[in-house]
PDB file of C-alpha atoms in Angstrom:
ATOM      1  CA  MET A   1     105.618  97.756  76.079  1.00 77.00           C
ATOM      2  CA  ASP A   2     108.342  96.919  78.537  1.00 83.00           C
ATOM      3  CA  ILE A   3     109.066  93.515  80.139  1.00 88.00           C
ATOM      4  CA  TRP A   4     106.932  94.217  83.231  1.00 90.00           C
ATOM      5  CA  GLN A   5     103.827  95.466  81.180  1.00 89.00           C
ATOM      6  CA  ALA A   6     104.376  92.219  79.200  1.00 89.00           C
ATOM      7  CA  ILE A   7     104.269  89.999  82.296  1.00 92.00           C
ATOM      8  CA  ILE A   8     101.214  91.906  83.940  1.00 92.00           C
ATOM      9  CA  ILE A   9      99.192  91.466  80.685  1.00 91.00           C
ATOM     10  CA  ALA A  10     100.179  87.857  80.521  1.00 91.00           C
ATOM     11  CA  ILE A  11      99.084  87.243  84.116  1.00 92.00           C
ATOM     12  CA  VAL A  12      95.819  88.653  83.447  1.00 91.00           C
ATOM     13  CA  GLU A  13      95.493  86.338  80.218  1.00 89.00           C
ATOM     14  CA  GLY A  14      96.411  83.387  82.214  1.00 88.00           C
ATOM     15  CA  LEU A  15      94.166  84.192  85.006  1.00 88.00           C
ATOM     16  CA  THR A  16      91.125  85.022  83.037  1.00 86.00           C
ATOM     17  CA  GLU A  17      91.277  82.970  79.798  1.00 83.00           C
ATOM     18  CA  PHE A  18      89.320  80.033  81.258  1.00 81.00           C
ATOM     19  CA  LEU A  19      87.193  81.872  83.765  1.00 82.00           C
ATOM     20  CA  PRO A  20      83.770  83.187  82.720  1.00 83.00           C
ATOM     21  CA  VAL A  21      84.840  86.660  83.061  1.00 84.00           C
ATOM     22  CA  SER A  22      86.335  87.478  79.634  1.00 80.00           C
ATOM     23  CA  SER A  23      90.096  87.532  79.204  1.00 81.00           C
ATOM     24  CA  THR A  24      89.786  90.020  76.283  1.00 76.00           C
ATOM     25  CA  GLY A  25      87.750  92.373  78.250  1.00 75.00           C
ATOM     26  CA  HIS A  26      90.362  92.294  81.287  1.00 82.00           C
ATOM     27  CA  MET A  27      93.220  92.841  78.876  1.00 82.00           C
ATOM     28  CA  VAL A  28      91.445  95.776  77.315  1.00 76.00           C
ATOM     29  CA  ILE A  29      91.025  97.481  80.542  1.00 79.00           C
ATOM     30  CA  THR A  30      94.562  96.385  81.907  1.00 84.00           C
ATOM     31  CA  SER A  31      96.229  97.743  78.668  1.00 81.00           C
ATOM     32  CA  ALA A  32      94.412 101.111  79.245  1.00 77.00           C
ATOM     33  CA  LEU A  33      95.334 101.274  83.018  1.00 81.00           C
ATOM     34  CA  LEU A  34      99.027 100.602  81.912  1.00 83.00           C
ATOM     35  CA  LYS A  35      98.680 103.481  79.311  1.00 79.00           C
ATOM     36  CA  LEU A  36      99.682 101.169  76.785  1.00 78.00           C
ATOM     37  CA  ASN A  37      99.452 102.534  73.128  1.00 72.00           C
ATOM     38  CA  LYS A  38      97.427 100.311  71.023  1.00 69.00           C
ATOM     39  CA  ASP A  39     100.101  99.923  68.247  1.00 73.00           C
ATOM     40  CA  GLU A  40     100.365  96.730  66.118  1.00 75.00           C
ATOM     41  CA  PHE A  41     102.627  94.751  68.360  1.00 77.00           C
ATOM     42  CA  THR A  42     100.503  95.449  71.455  1.00 78.00           C
ATOM     43  CA  LYS A  43      97.343  94.039  69.594  1.00 77.00           C
ATOM     44  CA  LEU A  44      99.475  91.104  68.423  1.00 79.00           C
ATOM     45  CA  PHE A  45     100.561  90.482  71.985  1.00 83.00           C
ATOM     46  CA  GLU A  46      97.406  90.282  73.508  1.00 80.00           C
ATOM     47  CA  VAL A  47      96.106  87.710  71.006  1.00 80.00           C
ATOM     48  CA  CYS A  48      99.422  85.541  70.674  1.00 82.00           C
ATOM     49  CA  ILE A  49      99.907  85.109  74.473  1.00 86.00           C
ATOM     50  CA  GLN A  50      96.858  82.684  74.156  1.00 84.00           C
ATOM     51  CA  LEU A  51      99.436  80.287  72.980  1.00 86.00           C
ATOM     52  CA  GLY A  52     100.604  79.692  76.629  1.00 88.00           C
ATOM     53  CA  ALA A  53      97.012  79.262  77.643  1.00 86.00           C
ATOM     54  CA  ILE A  54      96.525  76.658  74.996  1.00 85.00           C
ATOM     55  CA  LEU A  55      99.490  74.746  76.030  1.00 88.00           C
ATOM     56  CA  ALA A  56      98.164  74.640  79.736  1.00 88.00           C
ATOM     57  CA  VAL A  57      95.034  72.832  78.422  1.00 84.00           C
ATOM     58  CA  VAL A  58      97.021  70.411  76.335  1.00 86.00           C
ATOM     59  CA  VAL A  59      99.467  69.632  79.307  1.00 87.00           C
ATOM     60  CA  LEU A  60      96.719  69.218  81.874  1.00 85.00           C
ATOM     61  CA  TYR A  61      94.426  67.109  79.672  1.00 81.00           C
ATOM     62  CA  TRP A  62      97.287  65.438  77.694  1.00 80.00           C
ATOM     63  CA  ARG A  63      95.527  62.032  77.513  1.00 78.00           C
ATOM     64  CA  LYS A  64      92.644  63.662  75.790  1.00 75.00           C
ATOM     65  CA  PHE A  65      94.834  65.160  72.923  1.00 75.00           C
ATOM     66  CA  LEU A  66      97.663  62.890  72.762  1.00 73.00           C
ATOM     67  CA  VAL A  67      96.620  59.152  73.438  1.00 70.00           C
ATOM     68  CA  PHE A  68      95.390  57.945  70.029  1.00 72.00           C
ATOM     69  CA  ASP A  69      92.319  55.661  69.917  1.00 69.00           C
ATOM     70  CA  LYS A  70      89.059  55.347  68.315  1.00 68.00           C
ATOM     71  CA  ASN A  71      87.368  57.832  70.820  1.00 67.00           C
ATOM     72  CA  ARG A  72      90.042  60.317  70.012  1.00 73.00           C
ATOM     73  CA  ILE A  73      89.001  60.478  66.384  1.00 80.00           C
ATOM     74  CA  SER A  74      85.477  61.345  67.443  1.00 82.00           C
ATOM     75  CA  PHE A  75      86.820  63.822  69.831  1.00 82.00           C
ATOM     76  CA  TYR A  76      88.771  65.471  67.093  1.00 85.00           C
ATOM     77  CA  ILE A  77      86.073  65.670  64.611  1.00 87.00           C
ATOM     78  CA  LYS A  78      83.670  67.354  67.312  1.00 87.00           C
ATOM     79  CA  LEU A  79      86.294  69.954  67.968  1.00 87.00           C
ATOM     80  CA  VAL A  80      86.604  70.625  64.192  1.00 89.00           C
ATOM     81  CA  VAL A  81      82.906  70.913  63.848  1.00 90.00           C
ATOM     82  CA  ALA A  82      82.483  73.220  66.970  1.00 89.00           C
ATOM     83  CA  VAL A  83      85.362  75.566  65.742  1.00 88.00           C
ATOM     84  CA  LEU A  84      83.949  76.118  62.203  1.00 89.00           C
ATOM     85  CA  PRO A  85      81.249  78.767  63.285  1.00 88.00           C
ATOM     86  CA  ALA A  86      83.912  80.960  64.892  1.00 84.00           C
ATOM     87  CA  LEU A  87      86.395  80.662  62.067  1.00 82.00           C
ATOM     88  CA  ILE A  88      83.643  81.830  59.634  1.00 85.00           C
ATOM     89  CA  VAL A  89      82.349  84.622  61.739  1.00 81.00           C
ATOM     90  CA  GLY A  90      85.710  85.668  62.524  1.00 73.00           C
ATOM     91  CA  ALA A  91      86.859  85.980  58.876  1.00 72.00           C
ATOM     92  CA  LEU A  92      83.825  87.732  57.977  1.00 74.00           C
ATOM     93  CA  PHE A  93      83.814  90.364  60.603  1.00 66.00           C
ATOM     94  CA  ALA A  94      87.470  90.715  61.558  1.00 63.00           C
ATOM     95  CA  ASP A  95      87.672  94.513  61.180  1.00 63.00           C
ATOM     96  CA  SER A  96      84.496  95.178  63.175  1.00 66.00           C
ATOM     97  CA  ILE A  97      85.697  92.564  65.909  1.00 63.00           C
ATOM     98  CA  ASP A  98      89.236  94.726  66.066  1.00 62.00           C
ATOM     99  CA  ALA A  99      87.195  97.934  66.567  1.00 61.00           C
ATOM    100  CA  LEU A 100      85.184  96.675  69.503  1.00 59.00           C
ATOM    101  CA  LEU A 101      88.497  95.528  71.135  1.00 61.00           C
ATOM    102  CA  GLU A 102      89.475  99.140  71.655  1.00 62.00           C
ATOM    103  CA  SER A 103      86.101  99.947  73.457  1.00 71.00           C
ATOM    104  CA  PRO A 104      86.059  99.904  77.306  1.00 77.00           C
ATOM    105  CA  LEU A 105      82.318 100.890  77.212  1.00 81.00           C
ATOM    106  CA  VAL A 106      81.529  97.837  75.324  1.00 81.00           C
ATOM    107  CA  VAL A 107      83.650  95.751  77.829  1.00 82.00           C
ATOM    108  CA  GLY A 108      81.816  97.313  80.911  1.00 85.00           C
ATOM    109  CA  ILE A 109      78.346  96.936  79.364  1.00 88.00           C
ATOM    110  CA  THR A 110      78.835  93.214  78.540  1.00 87.00           C
ATOM    111  CA  LEU A 111      80.659  92.421  81.826  1.00 89.00           C
ATOM    112  CA  LEU A 112      77.576  93.839  83.656  1.00 91.00           C
ATOM    113  CA  LEU A 113      75.023  91.982  81.503  1.00 91.00           C
ATOM    114  CA  GLY A 114      76.885  88.804  81.445  1.00 89.00           C
ATOM    115  CA  GLY A 115      77.276  88.840  85.175  1.00 90.00           C
ATOM    116  CA  ILE A 116      73.509  89.149  85.583  1.00 92.00           C
ATOM    117  CA  VAL A 117      73.080  86.195  83.340  1.00 89.00           C
ATOM    118  CA  LEU A 118      75.472  83.999  85.331  1.00 88.00           C
ATOM    119  CA  LEU A 119      73.412  84.581  88.469  1.00 89.00           C
ATOM    120  CA  PHE A 120      70.668  82.569  86.891  1.00 88.00           C
ATOM    121  CA  VAL A 121      72.541  80.146  84.800  1.00 84.00           C
ATOM    122  CA  ASP A 122      72.575  77.368  87.392  1.00 80.00           C
ATOM    123  CA  ASN A 123      68.806  77.351  87.781  1.00 85.00           C
ATOM    124  CA  TRP A 124      68.214  77.267  84.031  1.00 86.00           C
ATOM    125  CA  PHE A 125      69.734  73.900  83.194  1.00 81.00           C
ATOM    126  CA  THR A 126      69.085  71.439  85.971  1.00 77.00           C
ATOM    127  CA  GLN A 127      68.539  68.211  84.133  1.00 81.00           C
ATOM    128  CA  PRO A 128      71.718  67.288  82.185  1.00 77.00           C
ATOM    129  CA  THR A 129      71.872  63.940  80.404  1.00 82.00           C
ATOM    130  CA  ILE A 130      75.376  64.119  78.996  1.00 85.00           C
ATOM    131  CA  GLU A 131      77.937  62.987  81.486  1.00 79.00           C
ATOM    132  CA  LYS A 132      80.870  62.472  79.037  1.00 81.00           C
ATOM    133  CA  ASP A 133      81.788  64.263  75.875  1.00 77.00           C
ATOM    134  CA  GLU A 134      81.898  60.891  74.128  1.00 80.00           C
ATOM    135  CA  GLU A 135      78.046  60.950  74.449  1.00 81.00           C
ATOM    136  CA  MET A 136      77.817  64.303  72.708  1.00 84.00           C
ATOM    137  CA  ASN A 137      76.993  63.987  68.854  1.00 87.00           C
ATOM    138  CA  LEU A 138      78.158  66.410  66.200  1.00 89.00           C
ATOM    139  CA  PHE A 139      75.058  68.656  66.002  1.00 90.00           C
ATOM    140  CA  ARG A 140      75.440  69.259  69.754  1.00 90.00           C
ATOM    141  CA  ALA A 141      79.023  70.235  69.180  1.00 90.00           C
ATOM    142  CA  LEU A 142      78.112  72.511  66.296  1.00 91.00           C
ATOM    143  CA  ARG A 143      75.442  74.296  68.269  1.00 91.00           C
ATOM    144  CA  ILE A 144      78.027  75.081  71.054  1.00 90.00           C
ATOM    145  CA  GLY A 145      80.229  76.415  68.389  1.00 89.00           C
ATOM    146  CA  PHE A 146      77.584  78.876  67.554  1.00 90.00           C
ATOM    147  CA  TRP A 147      77.326  79.997  71.214  1.00 89.00           C
ATOM    148  CA  GLN A 148      81.206  80.525  71.003  1.00 86.00           C
ATOM    149  CA  CYS A 149      80.660  83.250  68.189  1.00 86.00           C
ATOM    150  CA  VAL A 150      78.917  85.351  70.803  1.00 84.00           C
ATOM    151  CA  ALA A 151      82.049  85.767  72.772  1.00 79.00           C
ATOM    152  CA  MET A 152      83.727  87.784  69.739  1.00 80.00           C
ATOM    153  CA  ILE A 153      82.114  90.895  71.560  1.00 80.00           C
ATOM    154  CA  PRO A 154      84.683  91.810  74.089  1.00 75.00           C
ATOM    155  CA  GLY A 155      83.640  91.324  77.625  1.00 77.00           C
ATOM    156  CA  VAL A 156      81.112  88.388  76.758  1.00 82.00           C
ATOM    157  CA  SER A 157      83.683  85.683  77.710  1.00 82.00           C
ATOM    158  CA  ARG A 158      84.408  82.699  75.386  1.00 83.00           C
ATOM    159  CA  SER A 159      84.551  80.377  78.408  1.00 84.00           C
ATOM    160  CA  ALA A 160      81.110  81.493  79.663  1.00 85.00           C
ATOM    161  CA  ALA A 161      79.387  81.455  76.343  1.00 89.00           C
ATOM    162  CA  THR A 162      80.605  77.953  75.434  1.00 90.00           C
ATOM    163  CA  ILE A 163      79.947  76.524  78.971  1.00 88.00           C
ATOM    164  CA  ILE A 164      76.487  77.946  78.848  1.00 89.00           C
ATOM    165  CA  GLY A 165      76.102  76.588  75.313  1.00 89.00           C
ATOM    166  CA  GLY A 166      77.109  73.138  76.479  1.00 89.00           C
ATOM    167  CA  MET A 167      74.758  73.112  79.528  1.00 89.00           C
ATOM    168  CA  GLN A 168      72.029  74.227  77.203  1.00 88.00           C
ATOM    169  CA  GLN A 169      72.818  71.149  75.129  1.00 88.00           C
ATOM    170  CA  LYS A 170      72.411  68.929  78.188  1.00 88.00           C
ATOM    171  CA  LEU A 171      76.031  68.469  79.114  1.00 89.00           C
ATOM    172  CA  THR A 172      76.696  68.475  82.997  1.00 86.00           C
ATOM    173  CA  ARG A 173      78.382  71.698  84.145  1.00 82.00           C
ATOM    174  CA  ASN A 174      81.666  70.035  84.538  1.00 82.00           C
ATOM    175  CA  VAL A 175      81.647  68.279  81.177  1.00 86.00           C
ATOM    176  CA  ALA A 176      80.616  71.629  79.611  1.00 87.00           C
ATOM    177  CA  ALA A 177      83.566  73.392  81.143  1.00 84.00           C
ATOM    178  CA  GLU A 178      86.002  70.668  80.014  1.00 84.00           C
ATOM    179  CA  PHE A 179      84.658  70.913  76.344  1.00 86.00           C
ATOM    180  CA  SER A 180      85.081  74.631  76.646  1.00 86.00           C
ATOM    181  CA  PHE A 181      88.650  74.193  77.520  1.00 83.00           C
ATOM    182  CA  PHE A 182      89.170  71.574  74.754  1.00 85.00           C
ATOM    183  CA  LEU A 183      87.506  73.941  72.260  1.00 87.00           C
ATOM    184  CA  ALA A 184      89.695  76.841  73.113  1.00 84.00           C
ATOM    185  CA  VAL A 185      92.672  75.071  71.708  1.00 84.00           C
ATOM    186  CA  PRO A 186      91.814  74.880  68.003  1.00 83.00           C
ATOM    187  CA  THR A 187      89.816  78.316  68.353  1.00 81.00           C
ATOM    188  CA  MET A 188      92.810  80.190  69.912  1.00 80.00           C
ATOM    189  CA  ALA A 189      95.369  78.318  67.702  1.00 80.00           C
ATOM    190  CA  ALA A 190      93.658  79.477  64.594  1.00 79.00           C
ATOM    191  CA  ALA A 191      93.382  82.936  65.579  1.00 76.00           C
ATOM    192  CA  THR A 192      96.970  83.202  66.837  1.00 80.00           C
ATOM    193  CA  GLY A 193      98.289  81.397  63.808  1.00 77.00           C
ATOM    194  CA  TYR A 194      96.542  83.919  61.669  1.00 74.00           C
ATOM    195  CA  LYS A 195      97.750  86.769  63.591  1.00 75.00           C
ATOM    196  CA  LEU A 196     101.244  85.559  63.581  1.00 75.00           C
ATOM    197  CA  LEU A 197     101.294  84.982  59.912  1.00 76.00           C
ATOM    198  CA  LYS A 198      99.744  88.407  59.180  1.00 74.00           C
ATOM    199  CA  SER A 199     102.318  90.035  61.490  1.00 72.00           C
ATOM    200  CA  ARG A 200     105.503  88.208  60.832  1.00 69.00           C
ATOM    201  CA  GLU A 201     107.373  91.034  59.380  1.00 71.00           C
ATOM    202  CA  LEU A 202     106.730  93.167  62.461  1.00 68.00           C
ATOM    203  CA  LEU A 203     108.201  90.299  64.487  1.00 68.00           C
ATOM    204  CA  MET A 204     111.144  89.700  62.435  1.00 69.00           C
ATOM    205  CA  ALA A 205     112.026  93.469  62.288  1.00 69.00           C
ATOM    206  CA  ASN A 206     112.467  93.514  66.135  1.00 72.00           C
ATOM    207  CA  THR A 207     113.947  90.716  67.976  1.00 74.00           C
ATOM    208  CA  ASP A 208     112.906  92.469  71.361  1.00 79.00           C
ATOM    209  CA  ASN A 209     109.179  91.986  70.414  1.00 80.00           C
ATOM    210  CA  LEU A 210     109.954  88.202  69.907  1.00 82.00           C
ATOM    211  CA  LYS A 211     111.453  88.085  73.526  1.00 86.00           C
ATOM    212  CA  LEU A 212     108.391  89.915  74.953  1.00 87.00           C
ATOM    213  CA  LEU A 213     106.083  87.464  73.245  1.00 86.00           C
ATOM    214  CA  LEU A 214     108.107  84.513  74.651  1.00 89.00           C
ATOM    215  CA  VAL A 215     108.007  85.882  78.260  1.00 91.00           C
ATOM    216  CA  GLY A 216     104.347  86.487  77.910  1.00 90.00           C
ATOM    217  CA  ASN A 217     103.488  83.011  76.775  1.00 91.00           C
ATOM    218  CA  VAL A 218     105.578  81.351  79.518  1.00 93.00           C
ATOM    219  CA  VAL A 219     103.793  83.413  82.138  1.00 93.00           C
ATOM    220  CA  ALA A 220     100.457  82.881  80.632  1.00 92.00           C
ATOM    221  CA  PHE A 221     101.059  79.129  80.556  1.00 92.00           C
ATOM    222  CA  ILE A 222     102.034  78.884  84.219  1.00 92.00           C
ATOM    223  CA  VAL A 223      99.244  81.113  85.512  1.00 92.00           C
ATOM    224  CA  ALA A 224      96.616  79.366  83.313  1.00 90.00           C
ATOM    225  CA  MET A 225      97.640  75.971  84.661  1.00 89.00           C
ATOM    226  CA  ILE A 226      96.582  77.266  88.152  1.00 88.00           C
ATOM    227  CA  ALA A 227      93.570  79.036  87.033  1.00 87.00           C
ATOM    228  CA  ILE A 228      91.998  76.027  85.175  1.00 85.00           C
ATOM    229  CA  LYS A 229      92.270  73.844  88.205  1.00 81.00           C
ATOM    230  CA  PHE A 230      91.064  76.731  90.487  1.00 82.00           C
ATOM    231  CA  PHE A 231      88.075  77.212  88.220  1.00 81.00           C
ATOM    232  CA  ILE A 232      86.957  73.573  88.173  1.00 76.00           C
ATOM    233  CA  ASN A 233      87.105  73.388  91.932  1.00 79.00           C
ATOM    234  CA  THR A 234      85.111  76.565  92.381  1.00 78.00           C
ATOM    235  CA  LEU A 235      82.615  75.457  89.813  1.00 75.00           C
ATOM    236  CA  LYS A 236      81.930  72.196  91.468  1.00 72.00           C
ATOM    237  CA  LYS A 237      81.253  73.990  94.854  1.00 76.00           C
ATOM    238  CA  TYR A 238      79.683  77.239  93.988  1.00 77.00           C
ATOM    239  CA  GLY A 239      78.453  77.349  90.296  1.00 79.00           C
ATOM    240  CA  PHE A 240      78.486  80.313  88.351  1.00 83.00           C
ATOM    241  CA  ARG A 241      76.935  82.775  90.896  1.00 85.00           C
ATOM    242  CA  VAL A 242      80.236  83.941  92.281  1.00 87.00           C
ATOM    243  CA  TRP A 243      81.563  84.899  88.946  1.00 87.00           C
ATOM    244  CA  GLY A 244      78.300  86.650  88.151  1.00 89.00           C
ATOM    245  CA  TYR A 245      78.784  88.804  91.236  1.00 91.00           C
ATOM    246  CA  TYR A 246      82.489  89.475  90.146  1.00 90.00           C
ATOM    247  CA  ARG A 247      81.364  90.516  86.678  1.00 90.00           C
ATOM    248  CA  ILE A 248      78.650  92.853  87.926  1.00 93.00           C
ATOM    249  CA  VAL A 249      81.191  94.656  90.328  1.00 92.00           C
ATOM    250  CA  VAL A 250      83.720  95.129  87.668  1.00 88.00           C
ATOM    251  CA  GLY A 251      81.359  96.068  84.950  1.00 89.00           C
ATOM    252  CA  ILE A 252      79.786  98.807  87.195  1.00 91.00           C
ATOM    253  CA  ALA A 253      83.307 100.103  88.228  1.00 88.00           C
ATOM    254  CA  ILE A 254      84.227 100.398  84.581  1.00 85.00           C
ATOM    255  CA  LEU A 255      81.026 102.211  83.643  1.00 89.00           C
ATOM    256  CA  VAL A 256      81.218 104.594  86.648  1.00 90.00           C
ATOM    257  CA  ALA A 257      84.889 105.413  85.839  1.00 85.00           C
ATOM    258  CA  ILE A 258      83.874 106.199  82.273  1.00 84.00           C
ATOM    259  CA  GLY A 259      80.904 108.200  83.607  1.00 83.00           C
ATOM    260  CA  LEU A 260      83.143 110.211  85.845  1.00 83.00           C
ATOM    261  CA  GLY A 261      85.512 111.100  82.883  1.00 76.00           C
ATOM    262  CA  TYR A 262      88.388 108.790  83.496  1.00 72.00           C
ATOM    263  CA  LYS A 263      90.193 107.892  80.360  1.00 68.00           C
ATOM    264  CA  LEU A 264      90.195 104.151  79.957  1.00 62.00           C
ATOM    265  CA  SER A 265      91.164 104.163  76.373  1.00 56.00           C
ATOM    266  CA  VAL A 266      94.447 105.041  74.707  1.00 46.00           C
TER     267      VAL A 266
END
């Protein structure tokens, strides 16, 4: 991986991490188009540049994370409860998840099917009752956490799964989207921390890898800041339908390319 490939992957991560289009799926396809070998550092890079996206959420919603009061304690507990299912499932099925990450076919199918779902989501949950995350109890937070586990299949989208889960639990669309952003912080921090700990010798052995990781996180942070604001505004105006159409088009394009014999894996 060279510096320009690292920047491109980071831009894709920053753009798609908080959109309901699957950042993992887009990075799988982008890596294939760039003809990146799926060596250990490439896999590490695609996980660890999520740190930049995490920081974008913390900076944009700094009062939620850094201003301490009684409501914050409840907020932190809800995040801990919501992240538990993903931590458990991720630990139990880590090898199977890693195998799926190398399959453009899985990405194409899940992007297509998820796009069809997004066309109808706005019509399914039309009577929300929770307008602030403070009104959500621990059981609702836990149920949203189980929805997040579905996103371990590449192409599903963690953002889409948790937002739909939030709406199913009677959160308004905007509150569900914001809680999805908040939940990303402990989820991705845990995944990134585990990956870094597991691969620390790989990073220490090559300082160039550390430089690429630093550049990637800076780029992902800047792009994610823009993407989050864009997504919230688009969600308010158009709902999920526009993202459903996007997923369907991209999913079909991937499946057609595979059907025509184009090599989308390396």
